[in-house]
Short mmCIF file of C-alpha atoms in Angstrom, two decimals:
data_model
loop_
_atom_site.label_atom_id
_atom_site.label_comp_id
_atom_site.label_asym_id
_atom_site.label_seq_id
_atom_site.Cartn_x
_atom_site.Cartn_y
_atom_site.Cartn_z
CA MET A 1 47.37 35.87 -16.35
CA SER A 2 50.87 36.40 -15.00
CA GLN A 3 53.44 36.64 -17.78
CA PHE A 4 57.15 35.92 -17.66
CA LYS A 5 59.98 35.54 -20.16
CA SER A 6 62.06 32.39 -20.05
CA ILE A 7 64.60 33.72 -22.56
CA GLU A 8 65.36 37.24 -23.74
CA PHE A 9 68.19 39.45 -24.97
CA ARG A 10 68.65 42.84 -23.35
CA ASN A 11 71.49 45.25 -22.63
CA GLY A 12 73.93 43.10 -24.56
CA MET A 13 73.23 40.03 -22.44
CA PHE A 14 71.37 36.77 -22.98
CA ARG A 15 69.03 36.31 -20.01
CA TYR A 16 67.28 33.07 -19.18
CA LEU A 17 65.25 31.51 -16.41
CA ASP A 18 67.13 28.50 -15.00
CA GLN A 19 64.56 25.74 -15.42
CA THR A 20 66.43 23.28 -13.22
CA LYS A 21 65.48 25.40 -10.20
CA LEU A 22 61.75 25.61 -10.95
CA PRO A 23 59.19 25.72 -9.47
CA LEU A 24 60.78 26.21 -6.06
CA LYS A 25 63.06 29.07 -7.12
CA GLU A 26 62.88 31.58 -9.97
CA LYS A 27 66.52 32.27 -10.80
CA TYR A 28 67.53 34.31 -13.84
CA ILE A 29 71.02 34.06 -15.29
CA GLU A 30 72.65 36.63 -17.58
CA THR A 31 75.64 35.90 -19.81
CA ASP A 32 77.40 37.15 -22.91
CA ASP A 33 79.45 33.94 -23.26
CA TYR A 34 78.40 31.47 -25.97
CA GLU A 35 80.02 28.60 -24.05
CA ARG A 36 77.85 29.36 -21.02
CA ILE A 37 74.77 29.20 -23.24
CA ALA A 38 75.95 25.86 -24.64
CA LEU A 39 76.32 24.53 -21.10
CA ALA A 40 72.88 25.86 -20.20
CA ILE A 41 71.40 23.85 -23.08
CA GLU A 42 73.29 20.70 -22.12
CA ARG A 43 72.31 21.03 -18.46
CA LEU A 44 68.65 21.65 -19.38
CA GLU A 45 68.74 25.07 -17.73
CA VAL A 46 67.30 26.07 -21.11
CA ARG A 47 65.19 23.40 -22.79
CA GLY A 48 62.39 22.92 -25.29
CA ALA A 49 63.20 22.57 -28.97
CA PRO A 50 62.26 26.12 -30.12
CA ALA A 51 63.89 27.75 -27.08
CA ILE A 52 67.08 25.80 -27.68
CA GLY A 53 67.21 27.04 -31.27
CA ILE A 54 66.65 30.66 -30.27
CA SER A 55 69.29 30.44 -27.55
CA ALA A 56 71.79 28.96 -30.00
CA ALA A 57 71.14 31.80 -32.45
CA TYR A 58 71.94 34.39 -29.78
CA ALA A 59 75.01 32.33 -28.79
CA ILE A 60 76.31 32.52 -32.37
CA ALA A 61 76.05 36.31 -32.32
CA LEU A 62 77.72 36.61 -28.92
CA GLY A 63 80.45 34.17 -29.90
CA MET A 64 81.35 36.25 -32.94
CA LYS A 65 81.18 39.59 -31.11
CA ASN A 66 84.91 40.05 -30.51
CA VAL A 67 86.27 38.09 -33.48
CA THR A 68 88.63 40.24 -35.58
CA ASP A 69 90.07 37.70 -38.04
CA ASN A 70 89.61 34.11 -39.23
CA TYR A 71 85.87 34.74 -39.18
CA LYS A 72 84.85 31.55 -40.97
CA VAL A 73 87.02 29.37 -38.73
CA SER A 74 85.61 31.00 -35.61
CA PHE A 75 82.04 30.68 -36.85
CA LYS A 76 82.48 26.96 -37.54
CA LYS A 77 83.99 26.39 -34.09
CA ILE A 78 81.04 28.06 -32.39
CA TYR A 79 78.53 26.33 -34.69
CA ASP A 80 80.01 22.89 -33.98
CA ARG A 81 80.04 23.45 -30.22
CA LEU A 82 76.37 24.40 -30.17
CA ALA A 83 75.38 21.62 -32.56
CA ALA A 84 76.82 19.06 -30.14
CA THR A 85 74.61 20.12 -27.22
CA ARG A 86 71.31 18.28 -27.97
CA PRO A 87 71.23 15.92 -30.99
CA THR A 88 67.46 15.24 -31.22
CA ALA A 89 66.03 18.78 -31.26
CA VAL A 90 65.87 19.66 -34.96
CA ASN A 91 65.03 23.30 -34.15
CA LEU A 92 68.58 23.66 -32.86
CA PHE A 93 70.03 22.74 -36.23
CA TRP A 94 67.41 24.76 -38.08
CA ALA A 95 68.36 27.90 -36.14
CA LEU A 96 72.10 27.25 -36.51
CA ASP A 97 71.66 26.76 -40.25
CA GLU A 98 69.64 29.97 -40.50
CA MET A 99 72.52 31.81 -38.84
CA GLU A 100 75.11 30.07 -41.03
CA ASN A 101 73.19 30.79 -44.23
CA TYR A 102 72.91 34.45 -43.27
CA PHE A 103 76.60 34.63 -42.36
CA SER A 104 77.55 33.13 -45.74
CA THR A 105 75.70 35.90 -47.62
CA LEU A 106 77.70 38.71 -46.03
CA ASN A 107 80.17 40.49 -48.28
CA SER A 108 81.67 42.42 -45.40
CA TYR A 109 82.20 41.62 -41.72
CA GLU A 110 81.85 45.23 -40.64
CA ASN A 111 79.35 45.39 -37.76
CA LEU A 112 79.18 41.59 -37.85
CA TYR A 113 77.93 41.31 -34.29
CA GLY A 114 75.07 43.72 -34.92
CA LEU A 115 74.04 41.90 -38.08
CA LEU A 116 74.11 38.46 -36.46
CA LEU A 117 72.27 39.74 -33.41
CA SER A 118 69.55 41.18 -35.64
CA GLN A 119 69.19 37.82 -37.37
CA ALA A 120 68.92 36.03 -34.01
CA LYS A 121 66.21 38.47 -32.93
CA ASN A 122 64.35 37.75 -36.17
CA ILE A 123 64.41 34.03 -35.33
CA HIS A 124 63.09 34.84 -31.85
CA ASP A 125 60.31 37.10 -33.16
CA ASP A 126 59.37 34.51 -35.76
CA ASP A 127 58.87 31.90 -33.05
CA ILE A 128 56.67 34.24 -31.04
CA ASN A 129 54.41 34.65 -34.07
CA LYS A 130 54.39 30.92 -34.78
CA CYS A 131 53.34 30.15 -31.21
CA ASP A 132 50.39 32.53 -31.50
CA LYS A 133 49.28 30.94 -34.78
CA ILE A 134 49.62 27.42 -33.38
CA GLY A 135 47.35 28.43 -30.51
CA GLU A 136 44.75 29.83 -32.91
CA ASN A 137 44.90 26.83 -35.26
CA GLY A 138 44.51 24.44 -32.36
CA LEU A 139 41.13 25.79 -31.33
CA GLU A 140 39.40 23.72 -33.99
CA ILE A 141 40.33 20.41 -32.32
CA PHE A 142 37.86 21.09 -29.49
CA ASN A 143 34.20 20.19 -30.01
CA LYS A 144 33.24 20.78 -26.38
CA GLU A 145 34.62 22.18 -23.14
CA SER A 146 37.39 19.66 -22.59
CA VAL A 147 39.72 18.11 -20.06
CA VAL A 148 43.19 17.93 -21.60
CA LEU A 149 46.17 15.78 -20.67
CA THR A 150 49.61 16.96 -21.70
CA HIS A 151 53.17 15.68 -21.33
CA CYS A 152 56.50 17.36 -20.59
CA ASN A 153 56.54 21.15 -21.07
CA THR A 154 55.54 23.03 -24.20
CA GLY A 155 54.86 26.60 -23.10
CA ARG A 156 56.80 29.80 -22.50
CA LEU A 157 59.60 27.80 -20.92
CA ALA A 158 60.06 25.76 -24.10
CA THR A 159 59.65 28.42 -26.78
CA GLY A 160 60.12 32.09 -27.53
CA GLY A 161 56.41 32.79 -27.16
CA GLU A 162 53.29 31.25 -25.60
CA GLY A 163 54.30 27.74 -26.57
CA THR A 164 53.04 24.94 -28.80
CA ALA A 165 50.72 22.48 -27.05
CA LEU A 166 50.42 24.85 -24.10
CA SER A 167 49.61 27.72 -26.43
CA ILE A 168 46.61 25.71 -27.61
CA ILE A 169 45.64 24.88 -24.03
CA LYS A 170 45.92 28.52 -22.94
CA LYS A 171 43.98 29.75 -25.96
CA GLY A 172 41.38 27.03 -25.39
CA PHE A 173 40.96 28.07 -21.76
CA GLU A 174 40.55 31.73 -22.74
CA ASN A 175 37.83 30.73 -25.23
CA GLY A 176 35.91 28.37 -22.96
CA LYS A 177 37.10 25.22 -24.72
CA VAL A 178 39.41 23.89 -21.97
CA LYS A 179 38.18 23.54 -18.39
CA PHE A 180 40.90 21.44 -16.73
CA VAL A 181 44.37 20.09 -17.46
CA TYR A 182 46.19 16.99 -16.26
CA SER A 183 49.95 17.38 -16.41
CA ASP A 184 52.00 14.19 -16.62
CA GLU A 185 54.86 14.48 -14.11
CA THR A 186 57.19 13.36 -16.96
CA ARG A 187 59.88 11.19 -15.44
CA PRO A 188 62.78 11.26 -14.90
CA LEU A 189 63.32 15.05 -14.90
CA LEU A 190 59.74 15.96 -13.98
CA GLN A 191 59.22 18.67 -16.58
CA GLY A 192 55.47 18.26 -16.14
CA SER A 193 55.29 18.53 -12.37
CA ARG A 194 57.97 21.24 -12.21
CA LEU A 195 57.55 23.31 -15.37
CA THR A 196 54.10 22.78 -16.86
CA ALA A 197 52.53 23.03 -13.41
CA PHE A 198 54.46 26.28 -12.90
CA GLU A 199 53.08 27.70 -16.16
CA LEU A 200 49.51 26.52 -15.60
CA SER A 201 49.58 28.07 -12.14
CA LYS A 202 50.91 31.36 -13.55
CA SER A 203 48.13 31.30 -16.16
CA GLY A 204 45.34 30.60 -13.69
CA ILE A 205 44.29 27.38 -15.43
CA PRO A 206 42.84 24.65 -13.16
CA PHE A 207 45.11 21.60 -13.20
CA ALA A 208 46.39 18.54 -11.40
CA ILE A 209 49.70 16.74 -11.66
CA ASN A 210 49.41 13.02 -12.35
CA THR A 211 52.07 10.35 -12.23
CA ASP A 212 52.97 9.09 -15.69
CA SER A 213 51.68 5.64 -14.76
CA ALA A 214 48.26 7.07 -13.82
CA ALA A 215 47.41 8.22 -17.36
CA ALA A 216 45.78 4.90 -18.28
CA MET A 217 43.60 5.01 -15.18
CA LEU A 218 42.46 8.54 -15.97
CA MET A 219 41.53 7.50 -19.50
CA SER A 220 39.71 4.37 -18.34
CA GLN A 221 37.60 6.53 -16.02
CA ASN A 222 36.63 8.82 -18.93
CA LYS A 223 38.39 11.76 -17.32
CA ILE A 224 40.41 12.74 -20.40
CA ASP A 225 38.83 14.20 -23.55
CA ILE A 226 41.95 14.96 -25.56
CA VAL A 227 45.75 14.67 -25.35
CA ILE A 228 48.09 17.32 -26.79
CA THR A 229 51.89 17.16 -26.71
CA GLY A 230 54.75 18.90 -28.45
CA ALA A 231 57.53 17.43 -30.60
CA ASP A 232 61.27 17.82 -30.92
CA ARG A 233 61.52 16.36 -34.42
CA ILE A 234 58.87 15.37 -36.96
CA ALA A 235 59.65 13.18 -39.95
CA VAL A 236 58.19 13.78 -43.41
CA ASN A 237 55.68 10.95 -42.86
CA GLY A 238 54.50 12.41 -39.53
CA ASP A 239 56.41 10.12 -37.17
CA SER A 240 57.16 12.37 -34.20
CA ALA A 241 59.94 12.32 -31.60
CA ASN A 242 59.01 13.85 -28.28
CA LYS A 243 59.83 13.48 -24.60
CA ILE A 244 60.05 9.88 -23.44
CA GLY A 245 56.58 8.67 -22.49
CA THR A 246 54.76 10.36 -25.36
CA TYR A 247 54.54 7.09 -27.30
CA ASN A 248 52.93 5.49 -24.23
CA LEU A 249 50.21 8.14 -24.28
CA ALA A 250 49.55 7.69 -27.99
CA VAL A 251 49.09 3.93 -27.55
CA LEU A 252 46.75 4.50 -24.61
CA CYS A 253 44.76 7.07 -26.59
CA ASN A 254 44.41 4.64 -29.47
CA TYR A 255 43.03 1.95 -27.12
CA HIS A 256 40.65 4.32 -25.34
CA LYS A 257 39.63 6.11 -28.56
CA ILE A 258 40.84 9.50 -27.36
CA PRO A 259 42.19 12.05 -29.89
CA PHE A 260 45.98 12.46 -29.72
CA TYR A 261 47.51 15.62 -31.20
CA ILE A 262 51.04 16.92 -31.76
CA ALA A 263 51.70 20.68 -31.80
CA ALA A 264 54.94 22.11 -33.19
CA PRO A 265 56.24 24.83 -35.52
CA THR A 266 57.20 23.83 -39.06
CA SER A 267 60.85 24.29 -38.07
CA THR A 268 60.43 21.03 -36.12
CA ILE A 269 59.73 19.14 -39.35
CA ASP A 270 62.91 17.53 -40.64
CA LYS A 271 62.60 17.35 -44.43
CA SER A 272 65.68 15.12 -44.58
CA CYS A 273 64.05 12.57 -42.29
CA LYS A 274 61.82 10.14 -44.19
CA ASP A 275 60.43 8.40 -41.11
CA GLY A 276 61.03 7.91 -37.42
CA SER A 277 63.60 5.16 -37.87
CA SER A 278 66.24 7.73 -38.84
CA ILE A 279 65.70 10.04 -35.85
CA ASN A 280 68.73 10.13 -33.57
CA ILE A 281 67.55 9.56 -30.00
CA GLU A 282 69.58 11.21 -27.26
CA GLU A 283 70.39 9.12 -24.20
CA ARG A 284 70.81 10.93 -20.92
CA ASN A 285 73.22 10.32 -18.04
CA LYS A 286 72.00 7.57 -15.73
CA SER A 287 72.40 9.89 -12.74
CA GLU A 288 69.14 11.56 -13.81
CA VAL A 289 67.41 8.30 -12.87
CA THR A 290 69.51 7.17 -9.92
CA ASN A 291 69.27 10.62 -8.31
CA VAL A 292 66.29 12.92 -7.89
CA ASN A 293 67.04 16.56 -7.07
CA GLY A 294 70.45 15.52 -5.79
CA VAL A 295 69.08 12.76 -3.58
CA LYS A 296 70.26 9.23 -4.35
CA VAL A 297 67.29 6.88 -4.76
CA THR A 298 69.10 3.76 -5.96
CA ARG A 299 72.62 2.43 -6.38
CA ASP A 300 74.96 4.10 -8.87
CA ASP A 301 76.38 0.77 -10.05
CA TYR A 302 73.02 -0.38 -11.46
CA ASN A 303 72.60 -0.23 -15.24
CA VAL A 304 70.08 2.34 -16.44
CA TYR A 305 68.26 2.78 -19.77
CA SER A 306 67.29 6.44 -20.09
CA PRO A 307 66.45 7.72 -23.59
CA ALA A 308 65.37 11.35 -23.58
CA PHE A 309 62.81 10.83 -26.34
CA ASP A 310 60.66 8.22 -28.04
CA VAL A 311 59.05 8.18 -31.47
CA THR A 312 55.28 8.06 -31.94
CA PRO A 313 54.27 6.39 -35.25
CA ASN A 314 52.14 8.56 -37.51
CA GLU A 315 49.19 6.15 -37.45
CA LEU A 316 48.64 6.98 -33.77
CA ILE A 317 48.51 10.75 -34.33
CA THR A 318 45.06 12.27 -34.90
CA GLY A 319 46.51 15.52 -36.18
CA ILE A 320 49.62 17.70 -36.21
CA ILE A 321 49.07 21.39 -35.51
CA THR A 322 51.58 23.89 -36.91
CA GLU A 323 51.50 27.63 -37.48
CA GLU A 324 50.26 26.85 -41.00
CA SER A 325 47.22 24.70 -40.20
CA LEU A 326 45.85 21.55 -38.60
CA HIS A 327 47.34 18.69 -40.63
CA LYS A 328 45.41 15.42 -40.85
CA PRO A 329 46.70 12.01 -41.97
CA PRO A 330 48.07 10.81 -44.26
CA TYR A 331 51.01 13.11 -43.53
CA ASN A 332 53.42 14.13 -46.25
CA PHE A 333 55.46 17.12 -45.17
#
């Protein structure tokens, strides 16, 4: 299997694979500017809840590198800028809070950059380990060699390691439990057809891209054994926010009696969120719908409804797989 790193820190620079160019072009960008990382998150050059959090942690360290006074003021400015990039991904706020909590424990700001960078690397390493454990824990959901349908992108491009849902799929393929994958194209930004297809191809896993609207047909023809997606925020009761279209799949799975699983690290669980009704759903710019890869497909003066995420109610979720275990309903995180 061909490996690649979507985000890494080396030689004093944050390096990331620009996901807006995939799969047609593999372009890596290096920067030591926290504002450039913030823009990368906003522009979806870096995306995926865990990857966003890791990137923000490195951005905090880089932003504080040359600060020589007013440390707390500078930290808050950088924190607030990064917190404003993507409101739904709880991993972003988890990572920022981890960095803030660490910063608040320091009695001296000598070698501050080195200390913050070490903490960011710890967050990155922790996610790599969590991804591996999610993959292992997910093996128990397969009772036969299966055809899996997945949505959006949940692999190396979305995390610091092998991924969440894709980690399970990759591990399942390696162990003879997954034989084929259908990847929802995932409108409007096509993370499935651009990114998940890119990763499946790199991993040598047989797959096909399907239009989002073809999922029901696939299920009705008994071509799908199991559906696994990721999550950007999970409420205490198990309600899960994920890429728009995930809720559709859960409803279809319920009708067709197909298991529907969520895979995410525990950092995606928002302990302050009782249920899905309190999850803040990001709305994207309408140009992402009216234009595709820079080509106008409809008029700009038309109104557009384009939420980035939807919330799947807990009663539609067969299980939630974290690095801790496979959680079954009723959920009470």
